Short mmCIF file of N, CA and C in Angstrom, two decimals:
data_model
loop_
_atom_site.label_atom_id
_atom_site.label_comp_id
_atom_site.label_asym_id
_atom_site.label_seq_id
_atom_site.Cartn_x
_atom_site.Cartn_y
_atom_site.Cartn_z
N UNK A 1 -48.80 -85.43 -11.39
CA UNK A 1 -48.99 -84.90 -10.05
C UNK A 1 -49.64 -83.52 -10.09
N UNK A 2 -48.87 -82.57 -10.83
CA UNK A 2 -50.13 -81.04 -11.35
C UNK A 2 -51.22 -81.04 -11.63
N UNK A 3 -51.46 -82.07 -12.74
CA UNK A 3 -52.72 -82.23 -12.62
C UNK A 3 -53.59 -82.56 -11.97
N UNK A 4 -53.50 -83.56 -11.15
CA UNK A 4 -54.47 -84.38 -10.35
C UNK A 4 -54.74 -83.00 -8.89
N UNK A 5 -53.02 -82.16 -8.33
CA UNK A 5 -53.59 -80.92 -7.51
C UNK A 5 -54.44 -79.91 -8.41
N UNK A 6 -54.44 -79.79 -9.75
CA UNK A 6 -55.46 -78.72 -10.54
C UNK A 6 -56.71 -79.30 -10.33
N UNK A 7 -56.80 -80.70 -10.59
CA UNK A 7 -57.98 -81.11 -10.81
C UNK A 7 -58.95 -80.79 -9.45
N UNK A 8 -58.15 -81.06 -8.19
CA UNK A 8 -58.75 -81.57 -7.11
C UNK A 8 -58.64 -79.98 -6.12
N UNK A 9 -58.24 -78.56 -6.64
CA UNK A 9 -58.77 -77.63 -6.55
C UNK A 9 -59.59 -77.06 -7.07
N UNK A 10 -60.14 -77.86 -8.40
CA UNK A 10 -61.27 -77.38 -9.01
C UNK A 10 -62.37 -78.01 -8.32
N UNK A 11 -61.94 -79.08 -7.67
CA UNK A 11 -62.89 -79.90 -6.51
C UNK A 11 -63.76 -78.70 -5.75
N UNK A 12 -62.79 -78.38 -4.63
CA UNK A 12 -63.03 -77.45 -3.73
C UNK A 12 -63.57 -76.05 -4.21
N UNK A 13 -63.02 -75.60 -5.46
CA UNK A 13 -63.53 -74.59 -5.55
C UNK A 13 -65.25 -74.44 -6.16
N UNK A 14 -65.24 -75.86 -6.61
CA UNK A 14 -66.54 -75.82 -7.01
C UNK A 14 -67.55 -76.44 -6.17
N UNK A 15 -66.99 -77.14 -4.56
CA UNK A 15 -68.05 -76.93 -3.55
C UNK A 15 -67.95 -75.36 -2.62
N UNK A 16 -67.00 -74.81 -2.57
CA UNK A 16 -67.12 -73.48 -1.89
C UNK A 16 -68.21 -72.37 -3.10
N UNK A 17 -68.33 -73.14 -4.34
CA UNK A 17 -68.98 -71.78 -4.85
C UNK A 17 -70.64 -72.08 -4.62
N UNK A 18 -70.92 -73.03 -4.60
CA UNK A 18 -72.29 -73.48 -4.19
C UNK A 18 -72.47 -73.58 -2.60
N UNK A 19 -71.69 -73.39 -1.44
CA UNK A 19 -71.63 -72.84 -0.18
C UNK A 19 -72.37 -71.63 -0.37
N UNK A 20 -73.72 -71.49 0.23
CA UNK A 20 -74.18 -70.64 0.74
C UNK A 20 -74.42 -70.18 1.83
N UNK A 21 -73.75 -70.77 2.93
CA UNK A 21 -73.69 -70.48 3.67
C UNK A 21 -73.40 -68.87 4.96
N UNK A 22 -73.65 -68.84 5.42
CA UNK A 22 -72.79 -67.23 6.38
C UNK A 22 -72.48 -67.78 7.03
N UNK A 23 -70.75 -67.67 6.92
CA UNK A 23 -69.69 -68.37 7.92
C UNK A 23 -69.59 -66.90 9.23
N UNK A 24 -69.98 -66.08 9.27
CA UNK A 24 -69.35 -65.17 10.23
C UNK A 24 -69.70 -63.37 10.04
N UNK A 25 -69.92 -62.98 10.89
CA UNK A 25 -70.59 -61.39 10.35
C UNK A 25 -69.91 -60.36 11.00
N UNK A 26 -69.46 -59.54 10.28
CA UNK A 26 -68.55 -58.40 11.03
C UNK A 26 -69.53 -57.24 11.22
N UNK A 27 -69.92 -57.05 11.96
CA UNK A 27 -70.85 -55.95 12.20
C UNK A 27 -70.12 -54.44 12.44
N UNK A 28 -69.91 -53.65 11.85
CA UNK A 28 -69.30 -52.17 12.48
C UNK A 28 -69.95 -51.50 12.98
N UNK A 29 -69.38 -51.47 14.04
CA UNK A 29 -70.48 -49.96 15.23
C UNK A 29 -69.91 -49.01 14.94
N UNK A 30 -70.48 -47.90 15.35
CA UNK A 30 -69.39 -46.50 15.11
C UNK A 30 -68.85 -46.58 16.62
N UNK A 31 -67.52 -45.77 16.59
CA UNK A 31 -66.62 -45.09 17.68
C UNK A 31 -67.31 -44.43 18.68
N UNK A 32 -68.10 -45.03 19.08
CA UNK A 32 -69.41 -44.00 19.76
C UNK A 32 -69.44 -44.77 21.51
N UNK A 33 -69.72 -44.12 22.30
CA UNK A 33 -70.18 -44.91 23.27
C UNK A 33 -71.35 -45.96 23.61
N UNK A 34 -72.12 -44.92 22.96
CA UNK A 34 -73.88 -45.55 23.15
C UNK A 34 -73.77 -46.22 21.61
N UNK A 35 -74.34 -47.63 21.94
CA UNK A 35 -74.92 -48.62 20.87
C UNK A 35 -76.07 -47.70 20.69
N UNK A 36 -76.65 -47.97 19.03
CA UNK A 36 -77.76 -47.33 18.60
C UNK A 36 -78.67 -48.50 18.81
N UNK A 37 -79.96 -48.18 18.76
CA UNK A 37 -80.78 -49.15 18.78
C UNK A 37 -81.46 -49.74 17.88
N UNK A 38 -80.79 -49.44 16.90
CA UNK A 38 -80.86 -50.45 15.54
C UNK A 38 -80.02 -51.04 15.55
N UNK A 39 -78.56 -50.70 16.04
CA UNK A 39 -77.61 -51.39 16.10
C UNK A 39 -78.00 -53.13 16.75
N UNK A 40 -78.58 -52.24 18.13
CA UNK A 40 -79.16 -53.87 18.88
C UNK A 40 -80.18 -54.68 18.62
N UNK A 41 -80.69 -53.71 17.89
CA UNK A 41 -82.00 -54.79 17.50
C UNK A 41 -81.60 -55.90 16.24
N UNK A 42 -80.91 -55.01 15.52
CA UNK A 42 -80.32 -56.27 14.44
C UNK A 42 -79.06 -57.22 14.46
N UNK A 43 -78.51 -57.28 15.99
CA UNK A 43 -77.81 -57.73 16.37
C UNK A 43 -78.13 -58.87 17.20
N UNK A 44 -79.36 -58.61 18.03
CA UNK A 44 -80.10 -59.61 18.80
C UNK A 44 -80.80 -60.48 17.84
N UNK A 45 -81.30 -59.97 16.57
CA UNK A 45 -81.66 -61.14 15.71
C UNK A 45 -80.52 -61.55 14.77
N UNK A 46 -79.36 -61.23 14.62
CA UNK A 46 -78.44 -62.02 14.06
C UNK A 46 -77.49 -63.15 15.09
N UNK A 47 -77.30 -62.63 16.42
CA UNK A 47 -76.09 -63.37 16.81
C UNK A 47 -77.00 -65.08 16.97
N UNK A 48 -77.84 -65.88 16.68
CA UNK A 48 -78.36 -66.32 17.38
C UNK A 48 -78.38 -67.53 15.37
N UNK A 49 -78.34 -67.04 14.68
CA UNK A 49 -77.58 -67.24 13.48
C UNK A 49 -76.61 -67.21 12.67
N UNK A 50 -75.56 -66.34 12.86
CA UNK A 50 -74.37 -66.56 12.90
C UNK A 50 -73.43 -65.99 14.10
N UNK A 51 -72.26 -66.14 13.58
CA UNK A 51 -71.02 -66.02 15.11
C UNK A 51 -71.19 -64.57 14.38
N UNK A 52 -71.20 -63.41 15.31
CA UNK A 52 -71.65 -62.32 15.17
C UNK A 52 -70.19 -61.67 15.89
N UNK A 53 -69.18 -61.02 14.98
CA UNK A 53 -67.86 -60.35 15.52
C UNK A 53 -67.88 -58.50 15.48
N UNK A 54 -68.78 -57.87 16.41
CA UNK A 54 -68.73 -56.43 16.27
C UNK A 54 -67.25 -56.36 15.89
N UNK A 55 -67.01 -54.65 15.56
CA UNK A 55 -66.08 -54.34 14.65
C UNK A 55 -66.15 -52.97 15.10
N UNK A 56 -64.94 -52.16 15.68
CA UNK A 56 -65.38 -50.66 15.96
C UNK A 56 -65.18 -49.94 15.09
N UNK A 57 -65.86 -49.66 14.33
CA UNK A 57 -65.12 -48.38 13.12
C UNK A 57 -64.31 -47.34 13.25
N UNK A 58 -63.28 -46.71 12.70
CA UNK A 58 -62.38 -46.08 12.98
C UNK A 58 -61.50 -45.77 14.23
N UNK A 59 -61.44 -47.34 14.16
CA UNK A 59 -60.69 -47.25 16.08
C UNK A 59 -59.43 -46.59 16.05
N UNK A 60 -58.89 -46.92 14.76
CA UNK A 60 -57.60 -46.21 15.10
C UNK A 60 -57.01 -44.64 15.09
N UNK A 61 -58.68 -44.06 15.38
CA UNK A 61 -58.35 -42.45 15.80
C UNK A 61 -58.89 -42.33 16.74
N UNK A 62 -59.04 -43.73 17.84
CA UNK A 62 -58.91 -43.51 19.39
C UNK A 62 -57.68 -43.90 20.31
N UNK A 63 -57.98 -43.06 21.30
CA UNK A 63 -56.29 -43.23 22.27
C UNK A 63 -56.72 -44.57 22.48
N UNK A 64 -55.73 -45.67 23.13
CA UNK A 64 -55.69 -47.27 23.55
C UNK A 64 -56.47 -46.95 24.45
N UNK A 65 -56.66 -45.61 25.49
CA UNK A 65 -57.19 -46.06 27.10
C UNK A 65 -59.19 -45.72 26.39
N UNK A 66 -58.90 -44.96 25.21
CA UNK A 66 -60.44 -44.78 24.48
C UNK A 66 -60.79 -46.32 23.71
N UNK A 67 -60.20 -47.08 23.48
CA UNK A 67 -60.16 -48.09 22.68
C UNK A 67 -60.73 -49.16 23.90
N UNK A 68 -60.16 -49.19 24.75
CA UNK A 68 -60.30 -50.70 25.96
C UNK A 68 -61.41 -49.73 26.45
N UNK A 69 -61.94 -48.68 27.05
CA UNK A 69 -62.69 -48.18 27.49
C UNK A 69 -64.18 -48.53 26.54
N UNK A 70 -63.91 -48.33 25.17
CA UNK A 70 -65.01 -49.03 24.72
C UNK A 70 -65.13 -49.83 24.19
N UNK A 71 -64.41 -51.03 24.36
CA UNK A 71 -64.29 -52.54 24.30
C UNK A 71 -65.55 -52.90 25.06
N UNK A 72 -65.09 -52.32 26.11
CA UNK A 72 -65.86 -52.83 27.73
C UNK A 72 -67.06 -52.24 27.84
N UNK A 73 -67.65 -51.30 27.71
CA UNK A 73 -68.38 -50.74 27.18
C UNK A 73 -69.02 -51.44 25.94
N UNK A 74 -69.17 -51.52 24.96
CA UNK A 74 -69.67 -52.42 24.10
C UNK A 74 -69.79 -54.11 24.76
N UNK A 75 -69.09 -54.40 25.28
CA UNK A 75 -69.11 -56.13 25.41
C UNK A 75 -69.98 -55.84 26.58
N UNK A 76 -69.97 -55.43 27.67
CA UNK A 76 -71.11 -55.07 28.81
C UNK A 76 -72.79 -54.40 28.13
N UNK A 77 -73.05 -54.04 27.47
CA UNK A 77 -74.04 -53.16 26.61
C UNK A 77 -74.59 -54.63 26.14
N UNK A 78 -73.94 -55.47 25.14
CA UNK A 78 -74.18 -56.71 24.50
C UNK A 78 -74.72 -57.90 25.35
N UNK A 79 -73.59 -58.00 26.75
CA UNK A 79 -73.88 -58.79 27.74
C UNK A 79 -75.31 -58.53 28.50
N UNK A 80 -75.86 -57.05 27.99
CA UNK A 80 -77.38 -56.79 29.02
C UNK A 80 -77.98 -57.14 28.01
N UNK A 81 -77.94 -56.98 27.18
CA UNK A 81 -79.13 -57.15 25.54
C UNK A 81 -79.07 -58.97 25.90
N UNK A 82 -78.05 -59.71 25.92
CA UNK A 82 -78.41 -61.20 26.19
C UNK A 82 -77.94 -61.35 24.36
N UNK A 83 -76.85 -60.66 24.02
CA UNK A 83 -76.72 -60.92 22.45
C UNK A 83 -75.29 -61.45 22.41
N UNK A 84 -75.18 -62.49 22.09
CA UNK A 84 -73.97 -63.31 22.13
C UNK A 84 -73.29 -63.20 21.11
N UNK A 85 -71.88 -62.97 21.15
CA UNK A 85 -70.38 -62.61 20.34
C UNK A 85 -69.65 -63.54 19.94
N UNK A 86 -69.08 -63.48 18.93
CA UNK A 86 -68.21 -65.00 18.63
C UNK A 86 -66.50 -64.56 19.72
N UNK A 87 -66.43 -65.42 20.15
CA UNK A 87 -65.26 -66.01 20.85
C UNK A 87 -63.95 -66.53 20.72
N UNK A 88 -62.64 -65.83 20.29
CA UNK A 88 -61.65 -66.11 19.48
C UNK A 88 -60.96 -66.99 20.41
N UNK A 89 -61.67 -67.39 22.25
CA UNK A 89 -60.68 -68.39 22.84
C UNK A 89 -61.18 -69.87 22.93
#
């Protein structure tokens, strides 16, 4: 029975290593209000190839009401660019 689960994770591991795929891209913005415009430009040509998950960098040296403030802010900014976000619902 060990063997046959060793064997048959060497299965998987030897189609995930030839997966080349991009399952998913974490993009980090900085803590900033204003998106840069490199930010968007290489964002408008990625989301459209992979599920594209911005990422705020060092959020956690913003207050929560600075945090949702630029949630919304970023996801509205994205929503005018026409650059689509992956969707955790």
């Amino acid at each position: 029975y060990l063997s046959d689960k060793c064997d048959a994770s060497k299965d998987i591991g030897e189609l995930t290593r030839h997966n080349r795929l991009i399952h998913a891209c974490f993009f980090f913005l900085q803590a900033n209000p204003r998106l840069r415009k490199a930010d968007i430009e290489l964002m408008s040509q990625l989301h459209d190839r992979v599920p594209l998950i911005p990422v705020i960098g060092k959020a956690d040296t913003l207050t929560e009401n600075e945090k949702s403030s630029l949630k919304v802010h970023v996801r509205e900014e994205l929503e005018r660019k026409g650059i689509e976000i992956f969707d955790f619902h």
